[in-house]
Coordinates of N, CA and C in Angstrom, one line a residue:
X67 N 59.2 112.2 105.8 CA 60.0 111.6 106.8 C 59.8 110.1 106.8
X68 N 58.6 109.6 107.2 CA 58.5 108.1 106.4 C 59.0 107.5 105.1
X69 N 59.0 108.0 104.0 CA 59.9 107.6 103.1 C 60.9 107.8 103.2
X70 N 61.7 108.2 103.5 CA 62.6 108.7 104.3 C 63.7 107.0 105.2
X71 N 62.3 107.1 106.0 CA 62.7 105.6 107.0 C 62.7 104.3 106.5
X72 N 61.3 104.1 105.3 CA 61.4 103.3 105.0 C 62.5 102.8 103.7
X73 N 63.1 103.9 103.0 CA 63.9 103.4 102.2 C 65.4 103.3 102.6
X74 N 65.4 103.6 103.7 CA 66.5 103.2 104.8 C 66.4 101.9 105.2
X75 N 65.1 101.6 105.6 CA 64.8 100.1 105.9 C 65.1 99.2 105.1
X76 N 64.5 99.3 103.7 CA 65.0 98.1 102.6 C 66.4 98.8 102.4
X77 N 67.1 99.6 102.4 CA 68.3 99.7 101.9 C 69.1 98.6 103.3
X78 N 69.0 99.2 104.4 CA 69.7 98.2 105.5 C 69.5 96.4 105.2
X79 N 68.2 96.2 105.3 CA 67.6 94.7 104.5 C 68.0 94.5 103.4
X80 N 68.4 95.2 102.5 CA 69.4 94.6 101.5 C 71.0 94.0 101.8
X81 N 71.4 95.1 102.7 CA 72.8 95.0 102.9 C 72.9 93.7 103.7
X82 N 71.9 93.7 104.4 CA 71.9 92.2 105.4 C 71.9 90.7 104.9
X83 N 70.5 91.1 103.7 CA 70.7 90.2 102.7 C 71.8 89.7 102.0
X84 N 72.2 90.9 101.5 CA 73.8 90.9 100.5 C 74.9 89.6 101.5
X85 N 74.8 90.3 102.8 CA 76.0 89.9 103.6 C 75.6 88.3 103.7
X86 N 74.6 88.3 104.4 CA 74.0 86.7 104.3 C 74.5 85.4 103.3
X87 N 73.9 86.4 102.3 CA 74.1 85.8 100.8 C 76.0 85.7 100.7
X88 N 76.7 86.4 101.1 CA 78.0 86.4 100.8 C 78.8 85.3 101.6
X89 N 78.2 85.6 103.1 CA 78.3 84.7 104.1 C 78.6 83.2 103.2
X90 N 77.0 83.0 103.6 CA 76.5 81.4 102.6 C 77.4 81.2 101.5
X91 N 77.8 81.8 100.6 CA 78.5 81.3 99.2 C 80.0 81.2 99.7
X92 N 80.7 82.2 100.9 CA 81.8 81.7 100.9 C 82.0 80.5 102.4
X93 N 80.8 80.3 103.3 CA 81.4 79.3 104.6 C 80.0 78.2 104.3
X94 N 79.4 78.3 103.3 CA 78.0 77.0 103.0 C 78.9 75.7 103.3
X95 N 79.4 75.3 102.3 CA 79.7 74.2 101.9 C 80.5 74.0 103.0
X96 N 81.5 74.5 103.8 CA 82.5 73.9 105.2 C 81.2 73.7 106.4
X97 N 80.1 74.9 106.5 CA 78.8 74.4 107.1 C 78.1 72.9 106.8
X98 N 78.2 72.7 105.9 CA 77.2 71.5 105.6 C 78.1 70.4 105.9
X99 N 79.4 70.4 105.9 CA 80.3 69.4 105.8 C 80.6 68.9 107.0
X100 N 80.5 70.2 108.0 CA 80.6 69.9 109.6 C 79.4 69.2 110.2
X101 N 78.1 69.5 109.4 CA 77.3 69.1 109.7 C 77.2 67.6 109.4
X102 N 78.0 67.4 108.2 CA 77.3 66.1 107.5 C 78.5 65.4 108.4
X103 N 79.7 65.7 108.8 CA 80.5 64.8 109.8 C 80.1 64.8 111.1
X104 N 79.4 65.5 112.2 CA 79.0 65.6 113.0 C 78.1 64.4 113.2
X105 N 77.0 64.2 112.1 CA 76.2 63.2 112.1 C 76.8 62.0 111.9
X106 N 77.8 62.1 111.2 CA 78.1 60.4 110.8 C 79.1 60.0 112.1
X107 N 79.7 61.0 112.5 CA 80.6 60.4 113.7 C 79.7 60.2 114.7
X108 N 78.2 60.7 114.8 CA 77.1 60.4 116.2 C 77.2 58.9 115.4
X109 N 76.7 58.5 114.3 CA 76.1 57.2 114.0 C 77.0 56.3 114.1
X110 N 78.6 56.7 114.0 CA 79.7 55.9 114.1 C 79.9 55.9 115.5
X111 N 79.7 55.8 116.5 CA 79.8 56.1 117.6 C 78.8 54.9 118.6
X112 N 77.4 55.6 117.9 CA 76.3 54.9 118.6 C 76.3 53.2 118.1
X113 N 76.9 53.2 116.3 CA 77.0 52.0 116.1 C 78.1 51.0 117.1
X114 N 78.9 51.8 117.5 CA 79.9 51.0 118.0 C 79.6 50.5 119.5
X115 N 78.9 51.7 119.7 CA 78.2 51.2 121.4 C 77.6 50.0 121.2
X116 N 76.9 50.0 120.1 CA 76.0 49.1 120.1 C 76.7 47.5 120.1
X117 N 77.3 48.0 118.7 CA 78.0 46.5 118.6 C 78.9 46.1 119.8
X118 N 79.3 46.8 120.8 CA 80.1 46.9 121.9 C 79.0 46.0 123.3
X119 N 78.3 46.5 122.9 CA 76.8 46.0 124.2 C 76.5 44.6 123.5
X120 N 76.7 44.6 122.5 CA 76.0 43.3 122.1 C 77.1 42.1 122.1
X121 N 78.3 42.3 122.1 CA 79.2 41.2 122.4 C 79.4 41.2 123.8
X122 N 79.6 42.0 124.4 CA 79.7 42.3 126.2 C 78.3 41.1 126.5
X123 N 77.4 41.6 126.3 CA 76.1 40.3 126.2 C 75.9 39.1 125.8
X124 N 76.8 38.5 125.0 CA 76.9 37.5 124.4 C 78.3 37.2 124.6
X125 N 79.2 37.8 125.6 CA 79.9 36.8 126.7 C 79.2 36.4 128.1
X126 N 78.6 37.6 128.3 CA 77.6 37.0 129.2 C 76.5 36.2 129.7
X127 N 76.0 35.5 128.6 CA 75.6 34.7 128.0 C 76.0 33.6 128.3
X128 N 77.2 33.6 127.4 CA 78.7 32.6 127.5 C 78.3 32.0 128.9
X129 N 78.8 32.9 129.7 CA 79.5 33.0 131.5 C 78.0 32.2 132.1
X130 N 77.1 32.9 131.8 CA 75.7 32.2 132.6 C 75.6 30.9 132.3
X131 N 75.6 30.8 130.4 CA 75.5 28.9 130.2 C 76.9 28.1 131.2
X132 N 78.2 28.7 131.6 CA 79.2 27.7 132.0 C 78.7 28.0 133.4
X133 N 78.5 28.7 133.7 CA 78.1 28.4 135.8 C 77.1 27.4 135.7
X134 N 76.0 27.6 134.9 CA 74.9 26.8 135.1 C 75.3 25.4 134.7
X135 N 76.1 25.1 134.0 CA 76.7 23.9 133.9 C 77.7 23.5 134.8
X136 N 78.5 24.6 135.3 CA 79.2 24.0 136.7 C 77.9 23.8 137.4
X137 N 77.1 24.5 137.7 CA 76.5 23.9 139.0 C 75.5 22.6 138.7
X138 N 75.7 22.5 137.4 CA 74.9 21.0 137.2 C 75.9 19.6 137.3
X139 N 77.0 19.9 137.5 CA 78.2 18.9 137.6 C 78.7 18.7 136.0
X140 N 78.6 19.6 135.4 CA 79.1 18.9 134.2 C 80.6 19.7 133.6

């Protein structure tokens, strides 16, 4: 009866395998590719925030040097 179960077992762990393996070779490559755009649209994103913060800051800037020169009379 144990041989029995266990060649049931690798026969099931093959099939799983098999499937896995069939899986991967036909949806890998659309996997990797969502993956690899996922990432680039976070870095396209965060880049933009960024560059977004840093001009927003560097009008502000702007705005601080012209008050402080109104309020110097000039």
């Amino acid at each position: 009866m144990a041989k029995d179960d266990t060649f049931i077992r690798e026969v099931d762990e093959q099939i799983r395998q098999d499937s896995a393996r069939e899986f991967w070779a036909k949806y890998g490559r659309i996997i990797i590719a969502a993956a690899v755009l996922v990432v680039a649209a976070t870095a396209a994103f965060r880049g933009w925030q960024y560059y977004s913060e840093q001009k927003i800051a560097a009008a502000g800037d702007r705005f601080m040097t012209a008050i402080e020169a109104a309020e110097a009379g000039k």
